[in-house]
Coordinates of C-alpha atoms in Angstrom, one line a residue:
Chain A
M1 CA 31.5 53.8 -76.4
A2 CA 31.5 56.3 -79.3
T3 CA 30.1 59.2 -77.3
S4 CA 32.5 60.7 -75.0
P5 CA 31.7 60.7 -71.2
N6 CA 31.0 64.4 -71.0
R7 CA 28.5 64.6 -73.9
Q8 CA 25.7 62.5 -72.5
H9 CA 22.1 63.6 -72.9
P10 CA 20.6 65.3 -69.7
A11 CA 17.8 62.8 -69.7
F12 CA 20.4 60.2 -69.3
Y13 CA 21.5 61.7 -66.0
A14 CA 17.9 62.1 -64.9
L15 CA 17.4 58.4 -65.5
I16 CA 20.4 57.5 -63.5
T17 CA 19.3 59.7 -60.6
L18 CA 15.9 58.1 -60.7
L19 CA 17.4 54.6 -60.6
V20 CA 19.6 55.5 -57.7
V21 CA 16.7 57.0 -55.8
M22 CA 14.6 54.0 -56.5
S23 CA 17.1 51.5 -55.3
V24 CA 18.4 53.3 -52.3
G25 CA 15.2 55.2 -51.4
P26 CA 13.4 52.5 -49.5
V27 CA 16.5 51.8 -47.4
L28 CA 16.9 55.5 -46.6
L29 CA 13.3 55.8 -45.8
M30 CA 13.7 53.0 -43.3
F31 CA 16.8 54.6 -41.9
V32 CA 15.0 58.0 -41.4
N33 CA 11.9 56.4 -39.9
S34 CA 14.0 54.4 -37.4
F35 CA 14.8 57.7 -35.8
K36 CA 11.3 58.9 -35.6
L37 CA 8.7 58.4 -32.8
D38 CA 5.7 56.4 -33.8
V39 CA 3.6 59.6 -33.4
D40 CA 5.7 61.3 -36.1
I41 CA 5.5 58.3 -38.4
I42 CA 1.7 58.0 -38.2
S43 CA 0.9 61.7 -38.4
G44 CA 3.4 62.0 -41.2
A45 CA 2.7 65.7 -41.6
T46 CA 6.1 66.8 -40.7
G47 CA 7.8 64.9 -43.5
M48 CA 11.6 65.3 -43.3
I49 CA 11.5 67.8 -40.5
F50 CA 11.3 66.0 -37.2
L51 CA 13.3 65.6 -34.0
P52 CA 15.6 62.6 -34.4
T53 CA 15.5 60.3 -31.4
I54 CA 17.3 57.1 -30.6
Q55 CA 14.5 55.9 -28.5
N56 CA 13.6 53.1 -30.9
Y57 CA 17.1 51.8 -30.8
E58 CA 17.1 52.0 -27.0
T59 CA 13.9 49.9 -27.0
A60 CA 15.3 47.4 -29.4
L61 CA 18.6 47.0 -27.5
C62 CA 17.2 47.3 -24.0
D63 CA 18.6 43.9 -22.9
V64 CA 22.2 44.8 -23.7
L65 CA 22.3 48.5 -22.7
W66 CA 24.3 49.4 -19.7
Y67 CA 21.8 52.0 -18.6
E68 CA 18.0 51.9 -18.3
P69 CA 16.3 54.1 -20.7
E70 CA 13.6 56.0 -18.9
H71 CA 10.8 55.5 -21.5
I72 CA 10.8 51.7 -21.0
D73 CA 9.1 50.0 -18.1
F74 CA 9.8 46.5 -19.1
C75 CA 12.2 45.1 -21.6
S76 CA 10.1 42.8 -23.7
L77 CA 12.1 42.8 -26.9
K78 CA 15.1 40.6 -26.4
F79 CA 16.9 42.0 -29.5
G80 CA 20.4 42.0 -28.1
G81 CA 20.3 38.3 -27.4
A82 CA 18.9 37.5 -30.8
F83 CA 21.6 39.7 -32.4
I84 CA 24.3 37.7 -30.6
N85 CA 22.7 34.5 -31.7
S86 CA 22.6 35.7 -35.3
L87 CA 26.2 36.7 -35.1
I88 CA 27.4 33.4 -33.7
I89 CA 25.4 31.3 -36.2
A90 CA 26.4 33.4 -39.2
L91 CA 30.1 33.6 -38.3
V92 CA 30.5 30.0 -37.4
S93 CA 28.7 28.7 -40.4
T94 CA 30.6 31.0 -42.7
V95 CA 34.0 29.9 -41.4
L96 CA 33.0 26.2 -41.4
T97 CA 31.6 26.4 -44.9
L98 CA 34.7 28.1 -46.3
V99 CA 37.1 25.7 -44.8
I100 CA 35.2 22.6 -45.8
G101 CA 34.2 24.0 -49.1
C102 CA 37.7 25.1 -49.9
M103 CA 39.2 21.7 -49.3
A104 CA 36.5 19.9 -51.3
A105 CA 36.9 22.4 -54.2
Y106 CA 40.7 21.8 -54.2
A107 CA 40.3 18.1 -54.3
L108 CA 37.8 18.3 -57.1
V109 CA 40.0 20.4 -59.3
R110 CA 43.5 19.0 -58.6
F111 CA 42.9 15.3 -58.2
R112 CA 40.3 14.9 -60.9
F113 CA 38.2 13.3 -58.3
M114 CA 34.9 13.3 -60.2
G115 CA 34.0 14.7 -63.5
R116 CA 33.4 18.5 -63.6
D117 CA 30.0 17.7 -65.0
T118 CA 28.9 15.6 -62.0
V119 CA 30.0 18.4 -59.7
S120 CA 28.3 21.2 -61.6
L121 CA 25.1 19.1 -62.0
T122 CA 25.0 18.4 -58.2
T123 CA 25.7 22.0 -57.4
L124 CA 22.9 23.2 -59.6
M125 CA 20.6 20.5 -58.2
V126 CA 21.2 21.6 -54.7
R127 CA 21.0 25.2 -55.5
M128 CA 17.5 24.8 -56.8
V129 CA 16.3 23.2 -53.5
P130 CA 14.2 25.9 -51.7
P131 CA 14.6 26.2 -48.0
A132 CA 10.8 25.6 -47.7
V133 CA 11.3 22.1 -49.1
L134 CA 13.9 21.3 -46.4
L135 CA 11.5 22.6 -43.7
V136 CA 9.6 19.4 -43.1
P137 CA 12.5 16.9 -43.1
V138 CA 14.8 19.1 -41.1
F139 CA 12.1 19.7 -38.6
G140 CA 11.4 16.0 -38.2
L141 CA 15.0 14.9 -38.2
W142 CA 16.5 17.5 -36.0
N143 CA 13.7 16.9 -33.4
N144 CA 13.5 13.2 -33.5
E145 CA 16.3 11.4 -35.1
F146 CA 19.4 13.5 -34.6
C147 CA 19.2 13.1 -30.9
L148 CA 21.4 11.6 -28.3
D149 CA 19.5 9.2 -26.1
R150 CA 19.2 10.8 -22.7
D151 CA 20.1 7.6 -21.0
G152 CA 23.1 7.0 -23.2
L153 CA 26.6 8.0 -22.3
I154 CA 27.2 11.3 -24.1
G155 CA 23.5 12.3 -24.0
G156 CA 23.4 11.7 -20.3
L157 CA 26.6 13.7 -19.8
I158 CA 25.2 16.7 -21.7
R159 CA 21.9 16.4 -19.9
D160 CA 23.6 16.4 -16.5
T161 CA 25.8 19.4 -17.4
F162 CA 23.2 21.6 -19.1
G163 CA 20.0 20.3 -17.5
G164 CA 16.8 19.5 -19.4
R165 CA 14.6 16.5 -19.0
R166 CA 14.2 15.4 -22.6
D167 CA 16.6 13.7 -25.0
V168 CA 19.4 16.0 -26.3
C169 CA 18.5 17.0 -29.8
L170 CA 20.0 19.1 -32.5
A171 CA 16.9 21.3 -32.7
G172 CA 17.1 24.3 -30.4
T173 CA 20.8 24.5 -30.5
H174 CA 23.1 26.7 -32.4
S175 CA 24.9 23.7 -33.9
G176 CA 21.6 22.4 -35.3
I177 CA 21.0 25.6 -37.3
I178 CA 24.7 25.9 -38.2
L179 CA 24.7 22.4 -39.6
I180 CA 21.9 23.1 -42.0
Y181 CA 23.3 26.4 -43.1
V182 CA 26.7 24.8 -43.9
A183 CA 25.1 22.1 -45.9
M184 CA 22.9 24.6 -47.8
N185 CA 25.8 26.8 -48.7
L186 CA 28.5 24.2 -49.4
P187 CA 27.5 23.5 -53.1
F188 CA 27.6 27.1 -54.1
V189 CA 30.9 27.8 -52.3
I190 CA 32.5 24.7 -53.8
W191 CA 31.3 25.9 -57.2
I192 CA 32.7 29.4 -56.9
L193 CA 36.0 28.4 -55.4
Q194 CA 36.5 25.8 -58.0
S195 CA 36.5 28.4 -60.7
F196 CA 39.2 30.3 -58.8
I197 CA 41.4 27.3 -58.0
V198 CA 41.4 26.2 -61.7
Q199 CA 43.3 29.5 -62.4
V200 CA 46.1 28.7 -59.9
P201 CA 49.1 27.6 -61.9
R202 CA 50.0 24.1 -61.3
S203 CA 53.7 24.7 -61.6
L204 CA 53.6 26.8 -58.3
E205 CA 52.3 23.8 -56.4
E206 CA 54.8 21.5 -58.0
A207 CA 57.6 23.8 -57.0
A208 CA 56.4 23.7 -53.4
R209 CA 56.1 20.0 -53.5
V210 CA 59.6 19.7 -54.8
D211 CA 60.7 21.8 -51.9
G212 CA 59.3 19.1 -49.7
A213 CA 55.8 20.5 -48.8
G214 CA 53.1 17.9 -48.0
P215 CA 49.6 18.1 -49.6
F216 CA 48.2 20.0 -46.7
Q217 CA 51.1 22.5 -46.7
V218 CA 50.7 23.1 -50.4
F219 CA 47.0 23.8 -49.9
F220 CA 47.3 26.1 -46.9
L221 CA 50.5 28.0 -47.8
V222 CA 50.3 28.1 -51.6
V223 CA 46.8 27.8 -52.9
L224 CA 44.8 29.6 -50.2
P225 CA 46.6 32.9 -50.4
L226 CA 46.2 32.9 -54.2
I227 CA 42.4 32.6 -54.1
K228 CA 41.6 35.3 -51.6
P229 CA 39.2 37.2 -53.9
G230 CA 37.2 34.0 -54.4
L231 CA 37.2 33.4 -50.7
A232 CA 35.9 36.9 -50.1
A233 CA 33.1 36.4 -52.5
A234 CA 32.2 33.0 -51.1
A235 CA 32.3 34.3 -47.5
I236 CA 30.0 37.2 -48.2
F237 CA 27.4 35.0 -49.9
T238 CA 27.5 32.5 -47.2
F239 CA 27.3 35.1 -44.5
R240 CA 24.4 36.8 -46.2
I241 CA 22.3 33.6 -46.4
A242 CA 23.1 32.6 -42.8
W243 CA 22.5 36.1 -41.5
N244 CA 19.2 36.7 -43.4
E245 CA 17.6 33.3 -43.3
Y246 CA 14.3 33.1 -41.5
L247 CA 12.3 29.9 -42.3
L248 CA 14.6 27.1 -41.2
A249 CA 15.9 29.1 -38.2
S250 CA 12.3 29.6 -37.0
A251 CA 11.6 25.8 -37.2
L252 CA 14.8 24.9 -35.4
S253 CA 15.3 27.6 -32.8
D254 CA 13.8 27.9 -29.4
R255 CA 13.5 30.8 -27.0
N256 CA 17.2 31.0 -26.4
T257 CA 18.5 30.5 -29.9
K258 CA 16.2 32.9 -31.8
T259 CA 17.8 34.9 -34.5
V260 CA 17.0 38.4 -35.5
P261 CA 14.8 37.7 -38.6
I262 CA 12.6 35.5 -36.4
L263 CA 12.2 38.4 -33.9
I264 CA 11.3 40.8 -36.6
V265 CA 8.7 38.5 -38.2
N266 CA 7.2 37.8 -34.8
N267 CA 6.8 41.5 -34.1
M268 CA 5.4 42.2 -37.5
S269 CA 2.6 39.7 -37.1
E270 CA 1.2 41.5 -34.0
F271 CA -1.9 43.5 -34.6
N272 CA -0.5 46.8 -33.6
V273 CA 2.8 47.2 -35.3
E274 CA 5.2 49.6 -33.6
W275 CA 6.8 51.0 -36.8
G276 CA 9.6 52.9 -35.2
V277 CA 11.0 50.0 -33.2
I278 CA 10.5 47.5 -36.0
M279 CA 12.4 49.8 -38.4
A280 CA 15.2 50.1 -35.9
T281 CA 15.5 46.4 -35.6
G282 CA 15.3 46.0 -39.4
M283 CA 18.0 48.6 -39.7
L284 CA 20.3 46.8 -37.2
L285 CA 19.8 43.6 -39.2
A286 CA 20.6 45.3 -42.4
I287 CA 23.8 47.0 -41.2
P288 CA 26.2 44.1 -41.8
P289 CA 25.0 43.5 -45.4
I290 CA 25.1 47.2 -46.1
I291 CA 28.7 47.4 -44.9
F292 CA 29.7 44.4 -47.1
T293 CA 28.0 46.0 -50.1
L294 CA 29.9 49.3 -49.5
F295 CA 33.3 47.8 -49.0
A296 CA 33.3 44.6 -51.1
S297 CA 30.9 45.3 -54.0
R298 CA 33.5 44.1 -56.5
Q299 CA 33.8 40.7 -54.8
I300 CA 30.0 40.5 -54.6
I301 CA 29.7 41.1 -58.4
T302 CA 32.4 38.6 -59.1
G303 CA 30.6 36.0 -57.1
M304 CA 27.3 36.8 -58.7
T305 CA 28.7 36.6 -62.3
A306 CA 30.7 33.5 -61.6
G307 CA 27.7 31.8 -60.1
A308 CA 25.4 32.6 -62.9
V309 CA 27.4 32.9 -66.1
K310 CA 29.4 29.7 -65.6
G311 CA 26.5 27.9 -64.0
Chain B
M1 CA 55.6 3.9 -49.8
N2 CA 54.1 5.8 -46.9
R3 CA 54.3 9.0 -48.9
S4 CA 52.4 7.5 -51.9
M5 CA 49.7 6.1 -49.6
A6 CA 49.2 9.5 -48.1
N7 CA 49.0 11.0 -51.6
R8 CA 46.5 8.5 -52.7
F9 CA 44.2 9.2 -49.7
T10 CA 44.6 13.0 -49.9
P11 CA 41.7 13.7 -52.2
Y12 CA 39.4 11.6 -50.0
M13 CA 40.6 13.4 -46.9
F14 CA 39.9 16.7 -48.6
M15 CA 36.5 15.7 -49.8
A16 CA 35.3 13.8 -46.7
P17 CA 34.0 16.7 -44.5
A18 CA 32.0 18.2 -47.3
A19 CA 30.6 14.8 -48.4
V20 CA 29.7 13.8 -44.8
I21 CA 27.9 17.1 -44.1
M22 CA 26.0 17.2 -47.3
A23 CA 25.0 13.5 -46.9
I24 CA 23.7 14.1 -43.3
A25 CA 22.1 17.5 -43.7
L26 CA 21.0 17.6 -47.3
L27 CA 20.6 14.2 -49.0
Y28 CA 19.3 12.3 -46.0
P29 CA 16.7 14.9 -45.2
L30 CA 15.5 14.9 -48.9
G31 CA 15.2 11.1 -48.8
Y32 CA 13.5 11.4 -45.5
M33 CA 11.0 13.8 -47.0
V34 CA 10.2 11.5 -49.9
W35 CA 9.6 8.7 -47.5
G36 CA 7.5 10.9 -45.2
S37 CA 5.3 12.1 -48.0
F38 CA 3.8 8.6 -48.2
R39 CA 2.7 8.8 -44.6
D40 CA 0.0 10.3 -42.5
W41 CA 2.4 12.2 -40.3
N42 CA 1.9 14.9 -37.6
P43 CA 4.6 16.7 -35.7
S44 CA 4.1 14.8 -32.5
Q45 CA 4.9 11.4 -34.1
T46 CA 8.2 10.1 -35.2
I47 CA 8.2 9.0 -38.7
G48 CA 8.1 5.3 -37.7
E49 CA 4.9 5.7 -35.8
A50 CA 3.1 7.4 -38.7
E51 CA 0.8 5.3 -40.8
F52 CA 1.7 4.4 -44.4
V53 CA -0.9 5.7 -46.7
G54 CA 0.7 5.3 -50.1
L55 CA -0.1 8.0 -52.6
K56 CA -3.0 9.4 -50.6
N57 CA -1.2 12.7 -49.8
Y58 CA -0.4 13.4 -53.5
I59 CA -3.9 12.6 -54.6
T60 CA -5.5 14.7 -51.9
L61 CA -3.3 17.6 -52.9
W62 CA -4.0 17.2 -56.6
N63 CA -7.8 17.5 -55.9
D64 CA -7.4 20.3 -53.3
P65 CA -8.6 23.6 -54.9
N66 CA -6.5 25.5 -52.3
F67 CA -3.3 23.8 -53.5
R68 CA -4.2 24.4 -57.1
E69 CA -4.9 28.1 -56.3
S70 CA -1.6 28.3 -54.6
L71 CA 0.2 26.6 -57.5
G72 CA -1.4 29.1 -59.8
V73 CA -0.3 32.0 -57.7
T74 CA 3.2 30.6 -57.7
L75 CA 3.4 30.2 -61.4
R76 CA 1.9 33.6 -62.0
F77 CA 4.3 35.2 -59.6
A78 CA 7.3 33.5 -61.1
F79 CA 6.2 34.3 -64.7
F80 CA 5.5 38.0 -64.2
V81 CA 8.5 38.6 -61.9
V82 CA 11.0 37.0 -64.4
T83 CA 9.4 38.7 -67.5
F84 CA 9.4 42.2 -66.0
E85 CA 12.8 41.8 -64.5
M86 CA 14.3 40.6 -67.7
I87 CA 12.8 43.4 -69.8
I88 CA 13.7 46.1 -67.3
G89 CA 17.1 44.7 -66.4
V90 CA 18.3 44.1 -70.0
G91 CA 16.8 47.4 -71.1
L92 CA 18.7 49.3 -68.5
A93 CA 21.9 47.4 -69.3
L94 CA 21.6 48.4 -73.0
L95 CA 20.9 52.0 -72.0
L96 CA 23.7 52.3 -69.5
D97 CA 26.4 50.5 -71.4
R98 CA 28.6 53.6 -71.9
E99 CA 31.5 55.0 -70.1
I100 CA 30.2 56.8 -67.2
R101 CA 32.3 58.1 -64.4
G102 CA 31.3 56.5 -61.2
M103 CA 29.8 53.4 -62.7
S104 CA 31.2 51.3 -59.9
V105 CA 29.5 53.5 -57.3
L106 CA 26.3 53.0 -59.2
R107 CA 26.6 49.3 -59.3
T108 CA 27.3 49.3 -55.5
M109 CA 24.0 51.1 -55.0
F110 CA 22.2 48.7 -57.3
I111 CA 23.3 45.6 -55.4
L112 CA 22.2 46.9 -52.1
P113 CA 18.6 45.6 -52.4
M114 CA 19.8 42.1 -53.0
M115 CA 22.1 42.0 -50.0
I116 CA 19.5 43.1 -47.5
A117 CA 17.5 40.4 -45.6
P118 CA 14.3 39.5 -47.3
V119 CA 12.6 40.0 -44.0
V120 CA 13.7 43.6 -44.0
V121 CA 12.7 44.1 -47.6
G122 CA 9.3 42.8 -46.7
L123 CA 9.2 45.2 -43.8
M124 CA 10.1 48.2 -45.8
W125 CA 7.6 47.5 -48.5
R126 CA 4.9 46.7 -46.0
Y127 CA 5.4 50.1 -44.6
M128 CA 5.4 51.8 -47.9
Y129 CA 2.2 50.0 -49.0
H130 CA 0.5 50.7 -45.7
P131 CA -3.1 52.0 -46.4
T132 CA -2.9 55.1 -44.2
V133 CA 0.7 55.8 -43.1
G134 CA 2.4 54.3 -46.1
T135 CA 4.5 56.3 -48.5
F136 CA 2.6 55.5 -51.7
N137 CA -0.8 56.4 -50.4
R138 CA 0.4 59.5 -48.7
F139 CA 2.0 60.6 -52.0
L140 CA -1.2 59.8 -53.9
D141 CA -3.2 61.7 -51.3
S142 CA -1.0 64.8 -51.5
W143 CA -1.7 65.0 -55.2
G144 CA -5.4 64.6 -54.6
L145 CA -5.6 61.2 -56.1
P146 CA -7.6 58.3 -54.7
K147 CA -5.8 55.9 -52.4
V148 CA -5.0 52.5 -53.6
D149 CA -5.5 49.4 -51.4
W150 CA -2.0 48.0 -52.3
L151 CA -1.8 44.9 -50.2
G152 CA -5.6 44.2 -50.3
Q153 CA -7.1 44.4 -53.7
Y154 CA -3.8 44.4 -55.7
A155 CA -1.8 42.2 -53.3
L156 CA -0.2 40.0 -55.9
G157 CA 0.8 42.9 -58.1
S158 CA 2.3 44.7 -55.1
V159 CA 4.3 41.7 -54.1
I160 CA 5.5 41.4 -57.6
I161 CA 6.6 45.0 -57.6
A162 CA 8.6 44.5 -54.4
D163 CA 10.4 41.5 -55.9
I164 CA 11.1 43.4 -59.1
W165 CA 12.7 46.2 -57.0
Q166 CA 14.9 43.7 -55.2
W167 CA 16.0 41.5 -58.1
T168 CA 16.1 43.6 -61.3
P169 CA 19.6 44.7 -60.4
F170 CA 20.8 41.1 -60.5
I171 CA 19.7 40.8 -64.2
F172 CA 21.0 44.3 -64.9
I173 CA 24.5 43.5 -63.6
L174 CA 24.8 40.2 -65.3
S175 CA 23.6 41.5 -68.7
L176 CA 25.8 44.5 -68.4
A177 CA 28.8 42.2 -67.8
A178 CA 27.7 40.2 -70.8
L179 CA 27.3 43.3 -72.9
Q180 CA 30.8 44.6 -72.0
S181 CA 32.4 41.3 -73.0
L182 CA 30.9 41.2 -76.4
P183 CA 33.4 41.1 -79.3
R184 CA 34.1 44.7 -80.2
S185 CA 34.8 43.7 -83.8
A186 CA 31.2 42.7 -84.5
L187 CA 29.8 46.0 -83.2
E188 CA 32.5 47.9 -85.0
A189 CA 31.7 46.2 -88.3
A190 CA 28.0 46.9 -87.8
R191 CA 28.6 50.6 -87.1
I192 CA 30.8 50.9 -90.2
D193 CA 28.0 49.3 -92.3
G194 CA 25.7 52.1 -91.0
A195 CA 23.5 50.1 -88.6
T196 CA 21.4 52.4 -86.4
G197 CA 21.4 52.0 -82.6
W198 CA 18.2 49.9 -82.7
Q199 CA 19.5 47.6 -85.5
Q200 CA 22.7 47.0 -83.5
I201 CA 20.7 46.1 -80.5
I202 CA 18.3 43.8 -82.2
H203 CA 20.6 42.1 -84.7
I204 CA 23.9 42.0 -82.9
K205 CA 23.8 42.7 -79.2
L206 CA 20.8 40.7 -78.2
P207 CA 21.6 37.5 -80.2
L208 CA 25.2 37.6 -78.9
M209 CA 24.0 38.0 -75.3
M210 CA 21.3 35.4 -75.6
P211 CA 23.2 32.5 -73.9
V212 CA 23.9 34.5 -70.8
L213 CA 20.4 35.9 -70.8
I214 CA 18.8 32.5 -70.9
V215 CA 20.9 31.2 -68.1
T216 CA 20.2 34.3 -66.0
G217 CA 16.5 34.1 -66.7
L218 CA 16.4 30.4 -65.7
L219 CA 18.4 31.1 -62.5
R220 CA 16.0 33.9 -61.7
L221 CA 13.0 31.6 -62.4
I222 CA 14.4 29.0 -60.0
D223 CA 14.9 31.6 -57.4
A224 CA 11.4 33.0 -57.9
F225 CA 10.0 29.7 -56.6
K226 CA 12.1 30.1 -53.5
V227 CA 10.8 33.5 -52.4
L228 CA 9.1 33.2 -49.1
E229 CA 10.1 35.7 -46.5
V230 CA 9.3 38.9 -48.4
I231 CA 5.7 37.7 -49.0
L232 CA 5.4 36.3 -45.5
V233 CA 6.2 39.6 -44.0
M234 CA 4.2 41.7 -46.4
T235 CA 0.9 39.8 -46.6
E236 CA 1.3 36.5 -44.8
G237 CA -0.2 34.9 -47.9
G238 CA -3.4 37.0 -47.8
P239 CA -5.9 38.4 -48.4
G240 CA -7.5 35.0 -48.8
L241 CA -5.1 32.9 -50.8
S242 CA -4.2 35.7 -53.3
T243 CA -0.4 35.8 -52.5
E244 CA 0.0 32.3 -50.9
I245 CA 2.8 30.9 -53.0
L246 CA 3.7 27.2 -52.6
A247 CA 6.7 27.8 -50.3
L248 CA 4.5 29.7 -47.9
R249 CA 1.8 27.0 -48.1
I250 CA 4.3 24.3 -47.3
S251 CA 5.4 26.1 -44.2
R252 CA 1.8 26.8 -43.1
T253 CA 0.7 23.2 -43.8
A254 CA 3.6 22.0 -41.6
T255 CA 3.4 24.4 -38.8
E256 CA -0.2 25.6 -38.6
F257 CA -2.2 22.6 -40.0
R258 CA 0.3 20.2 -38.5
E259 CA 0.2 17.8 -41.5
L260 CA 3.8 17.0 -42.2
G261 CA 2.9 14.2 -44.7
V262 CA 0.9 16.6 -46.9
A263 CA 3.6 19.3 -46.6
A264 CA 6.2 16.7 -47.6
A265 CA 4.1 15.7 -50.7
M266 CA 3.7 19.4 -51.6
S267 CA 7.5 19.9 -51.2
N268 CA 7.9 17.0 -53.6
Y269 CA 5.6 18.6 -56.2
L270 CA 7.6 21.8 -55.9
L271 CA 10.9 19.9 -56.1
M272 CA 9.8 18.1 -59.3
L273 CA 8.9 21.4 -60.9
L274 CA 12.2 22.9 -60.1
L275 CA 14.1 19.7 -61.1
L276 CA 12.5 20.1 -64.6
L277 CA 13.7 23.7 -64.8
T278 CA 17.2 22.8 -63.6
V279 CA 17.6 20.0 -66.0
A280 CA 16.5 22.2 -68.8
M281 CA 19.1 24.8 -67.8
F282 CA 21.8 22.2 -67.5
A283 CA 21.0 20.7 -70.9
F284 CA 21.0 24.2 -72.4
T285 CA 24.5 25.1 -71.0
R286 CA 25.9 21.8 -72.2
W287 CA 24.4 22.3 -75.6
Q288 CA 25.8 25.8 -75.7
E289 CA 29.3 24.7 -74.8
S290 CA 29.4 21.9 -77.3
R291 CA 28.2 24.3 -80.0
A292 CA 30.9 26.8 -79.0
A293 CA 33.4 24.1 -79.2
R294 CA 32.3 23.0 -82.6
I295 CA 32.5 26.6 -83.9
R296 CA 35.9 27.0 -82.4
A297 CA 37.0 23.7 -84.1
A298 CA 35.6 24.9 -87.4
V299 CA 37.4 28.2 -87.1
E300 CA 40.7 26.5 -86.4
E301 CA 40.3 24.2 -89.4
D302 CA 39.8 27.2 -91.6
A303 CA 42.9 28.9 -90.3

């Protein structure tokens, strides 16, 4: 404000440096440790001086590597598969949430479908529901109710194609996990996009309509391109939740649909933690969010402030 | 005719997918949970087979010392976390509200902790708190200080510190945004009248920021009740029940003790608590908006 940028107190810069070290430090520490052997991590005497190794990453990714690392006898950690599951689940649920949320937000703003109050109240209500609260009903429903009878037409077809003796249920499939993520994220996405769609000038849409565009054309060709920043913010937030979520995924997934967070938690609860490998898996899980943070921090901040200040 | 029909149904067509998904995967499960909370229900039964027991689950929980302990831990965790984060976050925002070159880089670094998976955050802190190989104890050791049993004796405090690390930036960024959108004229006037830095903060900046701060605090409070993964990875609720927050206890009751009915009742208690907070927040923002509208109307009348 009053003081010019180049006349700040030195203590001020010290404070900023301290803050940066504090917020980035733990991540860096994990990064460095993921290149250390367990021996080095436990002895700790060497500090920053050590021989970097990618052995931990080789152990973690052993099921997708094209060569066989010599230090592994048996590939027990199926990280590659889990990573692919995570990727499928997070990407599909992000895309679905955005498309569905966008349409709903547009209808709410343009057609005065319900009062804004009702919408923001519902959004808030749903935002407050913790995943832990959904655990019990989702577990029960996805395993028992949302099933196709195995003797029925479609259920029988799926059973014959994919095998399996029991009824075909949502639990244990990618779609089961995706469904709950889409539902969890929709309210927030609708809320954020709403605040962006309100700013799109109505005259633009009317001009398009006069030129003979139908409601869907107006939406996809006129409105969508104008709310790109909002879409980016919403996409990042949805992806982040779908990518990072542990609890519901752990209740719904089976051996083949495990996501990365589940894998990490399972390995952490073992008695003898292999720090190096765990940190490597953690680092791999953290890479997509880190990339988003580096390249889209403005959108993230937009989303954060829109979600909170107008909430 | 056809055209107007299509136009009339457009909003419903746009709304339908969202409404259907939320009804199936959000509202129905919640109703299902309320229904299930009145039953003696274990995972091998369908809900129809489970016996109806009325309010038994709720009463059992209310008299269960473990549940009360866990509720206490949750409330303590939420209280301390929000208090410290608000103080530190707002304090930093007030300190750093100047023109610094590279502020956007700084903000990018600050949001990093929030974007990383809670599981990974838990993992990093569990490593740093580790009694022998952990960073903190090694640091203390190298200075000749006694080691601290972070995740044993001071487990709740350590968990709170980790959460403060992760979420203070949230409050910092929001309050910085609020600070920078304050009317310049008020601050200008105060400076001309000779208000010191402290006086400006206490009498002008903080009161003007208050609406945003309260909403931010309430949002953080609601989120603090949702924390689960970080604590699960760091301590698994232990030692004893010292860090077993409600969310964790719900998941343990459901998966380890296999009492879905009790877990559902517990979820309902948590939900009621959060509902109260949310309604408070909603009422507050409405009140705030109507007050702002009144002031605006008054100003326009004067003009």
